[in-house]
Amino acid sequence: MRALMNPVRLRLRAASGFTLLELLVVMVIIGLLVSYVAPKFFAHIGKAEVKTARAQIDSLEKALDAYRLDVGGYPSTEQGLAALVTAPSDVPQWKGPYLKKGVPNDPWHHPYQYKQPGEHGEFDLFSFGKDGQLGGTGEAEDLGNW
């Protein structure tokens, strides 16, 4: 009886692999799932980058306000945001650094823009968005403290 079962087992083992058609069907299904999920995933990443930029702008604003309380005014455009980390030579009242880790770049690896006096307030602090250029919509929209 054992001798008869061995050939049957051998045939079952040989037939237990996947056919090329089955593999192609699985690959098509995986491709369809990825093409549906990937855009939704990357849209969430874009929203997270915008939220991060807004949070960083808020944090930089607070550091600029602390600088103003110590010094009596905001840094000039020429001094820029670097004045929050390194004391300008002509500001003896500086008590910083006002940021723990230095001035961050925006989530798209561009430096934040700073102008004092600003067009929208005492100073303008903004990012050009994902495209790194003035203007834009969606993720490329400029984000500022106004």
PDB file of C-alpha atoms in Angstrom:
ATOM      1  CA  MET A   1       0.000   0.000   0.000  1.00  0.00           C
ATOM      2  CA  ARG A   2       2.844   2.364   0.743  1.00  0.00           C
ATOM      3  CA  ALA A   3       4.353   1.783  -2.655  1.00  0.00           C
ATOM      4  CA  LEU A   4       1.091   2.815  -4.296  1.00  0.00           C
ATOM      5  CA  MET A   5       0.822   6.076  -2.346  1.00  0.00           C
ATOM      6  CA  ASN A   6       4.269   7.330  -3.195  1.00  0.00           C
ATOM      7  CA  PRO A   7       3.551   7.826  -6.946  1.00  0.00           C
ATOM      8  CA  VAL A   8       0.289   9.588  -6.053  1.00  0.00           C
ATOM      9  CA  ARG A   9       2.098  11.939  -3.706  1.00  0.00           C
ATOM     10  CA  LEU A  10       4.722  12.606  -6.311  1.00  0.00           C
ATOM     11  CA  ARG A  11       2.072  13.574  -8.866  1.00  0.00           C
ATOM     12  CA  LEU A  12       0.338  15.853  -6.351  1.00  0.00           C
ATOM     13  CA  ARG A  13       3.580  17.587  -5.470  1.00  0.00           C
ATOM     14  CA  ALA A  14       4.444  18.116  -9.117  1.00  0.00           C
ATOM     15  CA  ALA A  15       1.008  19.621  -9.819  1.00  0.00           C
ATOM     16  CA  SER A  16       0.989  21.914  -6.781  1.00  0.00           C
ATOM     17  CA  GLY A  17       2.937  24.825  -8.399  1.00  0.00           C
ATOM     18  CA  PHE A  18       1.415  28.025  -9.852  1.00  0.00           C
ATOM     19  CA  THR A  19       0.836  28.437 -13.557  1.00  0.00           C
ATOM     20  CA  LEU A  20       2.041  31.460 -15.454  1.00  0.00           C
ATOM     21  CA  LEU A  21      -1.540  32.617 -15.933  1.00  0.00           C
ATOM     22  CA  GLU A  22      -2.212  32.494 -12.182  1.00  0.00           C
ATOM     23  CA  LEU A  23       0.916  34.514 -11.489  1.00  0.00           C
ATOM     24  CA  LEU A  24      -0.069  37.130 -14.098  1.00  0.00           C
ATOM     25  CA  VAL A  25      -3.550  37.469 -12.600  1.00  0.00           C
ATOM     26  CA  VAL A  26      -2.055  38.038  -9.139  1.00  0.00           C
ATOM     27  CA  MET A  27       0.383  40.623 -10.541  1.00  0.00           C
ATOM     28  CA  VAL A  28      -2.460  42.504 -12.273  1.00  0.00           C
ATOM     29  CA  ILE A  29      -4.492  42.551  -9.056  1.00  0.00           C
ATOM     30  CA  ILE A  30      -1.513  43.884  -7.083  1.00  0.00           C
ATOM     31  CA  GLY A  31      -0.906  46.518  -9.758  1.00  0.00           C
ATOM     32  CA  LEU A  32      -4.529  47.676  -9.605  1.00  0.00           C
ATOM     33  CA  LEU A  33      -4.402  47.930  -5.821  1.00  0.00           C
ATOM     34  CA  VAL A  34      -1.174  49.942  -5.916  1.00  0.00           C
ATOM     35  CA  SER A  35      -2.529  52.294  -8.585  1.00  0.00           C
ATOM     36  CA  TYR A  36      -5.573  52.952  -6.381  1.00  0.00           C
ATOM     37  CA  VAL A  37      -3.787  53.320  -3.026  1.00  0.00           C
ATOM     38  CA  ALA A  38      -0.603  55.200  -4.049  1.00  0.00           C
ATOM     39  CA  PRO A  39      -2.255  58.523  -5.050  1.00  0.00           C
ATOM     40  CA  LYS A  40      -4.243  58.622  -1.812  1.00  0.00           C
ATOM     41  CA  PHE A  41      -1.097  57.889   0.196  1.00  0.00           C
ATOM     42  CA  PHE A  42       0.942  60.606  -1.509  1.00  0.00           C
ATOM     43  CA  ALA A  43      -1.900  63.130  -1.104  1.00  0.00           C
ATOM     44  CA  HIS A  44      -1.663  62.595   2.658  1.00  0.00           C
ATOM     45  CA  ILE A  45       2.083  63.197   2.539  1.00  0.00           C
ATOM     46  CA  GLY A  46       1.493  66.524   0.774  1.00  0.00           C
ATOM     47  CA  LYS A  47      -1.028  67.596   3.416  1.00  0.00           C
ATOM     48  CA  ALA A  48       1.408  66.627   6.170  1.00  0.00           C
ATOM     49  CA  GLU A  49       4.156  68.752   4.602  1.00  0.00           C
ATOM     50  CA  VAL A  50       1.826  71.784   4.498  1.00  0.00           C
ATOM     51  CA  LYS A  51       0.894  71.252   8.164  1.00  0.00           C
ATOM     52  CA  THR A  52       4.576  70.939   9.068  1.00  0.00           C
ATOM     53  CA  ALA A  53       5.397  74.200   7.275  1.00  0.00           C
ATOM     54  CA  ARG A  54       2.581  76.014   9.114  1.00  0.00           C
ATOM     55  CA  ALA A  55       3.831  74.650  12.462  1.00  0.00           C
ATOM     56  CA  GLN A  56       7.417  75.705  11.694  1.00  0.00           C
ATOM     57  CA  ILE A  57       6.288  79.203  10.684  1.00  0.00           C
ATOM     58  CA  ASP A  58       4.391  79.476  13.974  1.00  0.00           C
ATOM     59  CA  SER A  59       7.467  78.334  15.920  1.00  0.00           C
ATOM     60  CA  LEU A  60       9.715  80.814  14.093  1.00  0.00           C
ATOM     61  CA  GLU A  61       7.201  83.590  14.806  1.00  0.00           C
ATOM     62  CA  LYS A  62       7.394  82.832  18.520  1.00  0.00           C
ATOM     63  CA  ALA A  63      11.195  82.908  18.393  1.00  0.00           C
ATOM     64  CA  LEU A  64      11.059  86.254  16.572  1.00  0.00           C
ATOM     65  CA  ASP A  65       8.720  87.619  19.252  1.00  0.00           C
ATOM     66  CA  ALA A  66      11.157  86.509  21.985  1.00  0.00           C
ATOM     67  CA  TYR A  67      13.984  88.224  20.058  1.00  0.00           C
ATOM     68  CA  ARG A  68      11.892  91.425  19.878  1.00  0.00           C
ATOM     69  CA  LEU A  69      11.240  91.350  23.624  1.00  0.00           C
ATOM     70  CA  ASP A  70      14.969  91.146  24.367  1.00  0.00           C
ATOM     71  CA  VAL A  71      16.295  93.460  21.678  1.00  0.00           C
ATOM     72  CA  GLY A  72      13.439  95.912  21.223  1.00  0.00           C
ATOM     73  CA  GLY A  73      12.724  95.117  17.589  1.00  0.00           C
ATOM     74  CA  TYR A  74      12.710  92.360  15.012  1.00  0.00           C
ATOM     75  CA  PRO A  75      15.863  91.451  13.074  1.00  0.00           C
ATOM     76  CA  SER A  76      16.358  93.357   9.846  1.00  0.00           C
ATOM     77  CA  THR A  77      15.931  91.627   6.520  1.00  0.00           C
ATOM     78  CA  GLU A  78      19.738  91.617   6.155  1.00  0.00           C
ATOM     79  CA  GLN A  79      20.202  89.949   9.560  1.00  0.00           C
ATOM     80  CA  GLY A  80      17.482  87.482   8.657  1.00  0.00           C
ATOM     81  CA  LEU A  81      16.468  84.449  10.645  1.00  0.00           C
ATOM     82  CA  ALA A  82      20.138  83.724  11.409  1.00  0.00           C
ATOM     83  CA  ALA A  83      19.827  86.398  14.125  1.00  0.00           C
ATOM     84  CA  LEU A  84      17.738  83.895  16.093  1.00  0.00           C
ATOM     85  CA  VAL A  85      20.739  81.571  16.402  1.00  0.00           C
ATOM     86  CA  THR A  86      23.813  83.791  16.193  1.00  0.00           C
ATOM     87  CA  ALA A  87      24.126  87.187  17.837  1.00  0.00           C
ATOM     88  CA  PRO A  88      24.394  90.028  15.324  1.00  0.00           C
ATOM     89  CA  SER A  89      27.501  92.125  16.001  1.00  0.00           C
ATOM     90  CA  ASP A  90      25.501  95.342  16.424  1.00  0.00           C
ATOM     91  CA  VAL A  91      22.935  93.967  18.945  1.00  0.00           C
ATOM     92  CA  PRO A  92      24.346  93.942  22.501  1.00  0.00           C
ATOM     93  CA  GLN A  93      20.968  93.068  24.092  1.00  0.00           C
ATOM     94  CA  TRP A  94      20.814  89.675  22.327  1.00  0.00           C
ATOM     95  CA  LYS A  95      20.121  86.863  24.846  1.00  0.00           C
ATOM     96  CA  GLY A  96      19.685  83.924  22.478  1.00  0.00           C
ATOM     97  CA  PRO A  97      19.874  81.558  20.876  1.00  0.00           C
ATOM     98  CA  TYR A  98      16.120  81.671  20.374  1.00  0.00           C
ATOM     99  CA  LEU A  99      15.991  78.347  18.527  1.00  0.00           C
ATOM    100  CA  LYS A 100      17.380  75.076  19.888  1.00  0.00           C
ATOM    101  CA  LYS A 101      18.492  73.485  16.623  1.00  0.00           C
ATOM    102  CA  GLY A 102      19.049  76.356  14.246  1.00  0.00           C
ATOM    103  CA  VAL A 103      16.795  77.707  11.524  1.00  0.00           C
ATOM    104  CA  PRO A 104      15.074  74.834   9.727  1.00  0.00           C
ATOM    105  CA  ASN A 105      14.359  74.676   6.020  1.00  0.00           C
ATOM    106  CA  ASP A 106      10.757  74.204   4.968  1.00  0.00           C
ATOM    107  CA  PRO A 107       9.535  70.621   4.368  1.00  0.00           C
ATOM    108  CA  TRP A 108      10.531  70.940   0.700  1.00  0.00           C
ATOM    109  CA  HIS A 109      14.155  71.769   1.647  1.00  0.00           C
ATOM    110  CA  HIS A 110      13.943  75.484   0.744  1.00  0.00           C
ATOM    111  CA  PRO A 111      14.909  78.226   3.195  1.00  0.00           C
ATOM    112  CA  TYR A 112      12.118  80.243   4.774  1.00  0.00           C
ATOM    113  CA  GLN A 113      11.834  83.804   3.487  1.00  0.00           C
ATOM    114  CA  TYR A 114      11.954  86.707   5.935  1.00  0.00           C
ATOM    115  CA  LYS A 115      11.318  90.414   5.289  1.00  0.00           C
ATOM    116  CA  GLN A 116      11.278  93.198   7.847  1.00  0.00           C
ATOM    117  CA  PRO A 117       9.336  95.435   7.524  1.00  0.00           C
ATOM    118  CA  GLY A 118       6.779  93.178   5.926  1.00  0.00           C
ATOM    119  CA  GLU A 119       4.011  93.841   3.439  1.00  0.00           C
ATOM    120  CA  HIS A 120       1.442  92.045   5.628  1.00  0.00           C
ATOM    121  CA  GLY A 121       2.611  93.072   9.098  1.00  0.00           C
ATOM    122  CA  GLU A 122       5.708  94.038  11.070  1.00  0.00           C
ATOM    123  CA  PHE A 123       7.515  91.192   9.327  1.00  0.00           C
ATOM    124  CA  ASP A 124       6.720  88.612   6.668  1.00  0.00           C
ATOM    125  CA  LEU A 125       7.800  85.033   7.235  1.00  0.00           C
ATOM    126  CA  PHE A 126       6.890  82.623   4.473  1.00  0.00           C
ATOM    127  CA  SER A 127       7.665  79.586   2.368  1.00  0.00           C
ATOM    128  CA  PHE A 128       7.234  79.425  -1.394  1.00  0.00           C
ATOM    129  CA  GLY A 129       5.697  75.955  -1.041  1.00  0.00           C
ATOM    130  CA  LYS A 130       6.611  72.780  -2.876  1.00  0.00           C
ATOM    131  CA  ASP A 131       7.604  74.469  -6.150  1.00  0.00           C
ATOM    132  CA  GLY A 132       9.968  76.940  -4.430  1.00  0.00           C
ATOM    133  CA  GLN A 133       8.595  79.835  -6.496  1.00  0.00           C
ATOM    134  CA  LEU A 134       6.317  82.779  -5.782  1.00  0.00           C
ATOM    135  CA  GLY A 135       2.619  81.970  -6.212  1.00  0.00           C
ATOM    136  CA  GLY A 136       1.045  78.625  -6.899  1.00  0.00           C
ATOM    137  CA  THR A 137      -1.901  76.529  -5.780  1.00  0.00           C
ATOM    138  CA  GLY A 138      -2.308  73.362  -3.742  1.00  0.00           C
ATOM    139  CA  GLU A 139       1.004  72.119  -2.362  1.00  0.00           C
ATOM    140  CA  ALA A 140       2.818  74.799  -4.396  1.00  0.00           C
ATOM    141  CA  GLU A 141       0.868  77.570  -2.650  1.00  0.00           C
ATOM    142  CA  ASP A 142       2.901  80.102  -0.680  1.00  0.00           C
ATOM    143  CA  LEU A 143       2.484  79.733   3.090  1.00  0.00           C
ATOM    144  CA  GLY A 144       3.060  82.706   5.365  1.00  0.00           C
ATOM    145  CA  ASN A 145       2.420  84.247   8.757  1.00  0.00           C
ATOM    146  CA  TRP A 146      -0.364  86.428   7.393  1.00  0.00           C
TER     147      TRP A 146
END
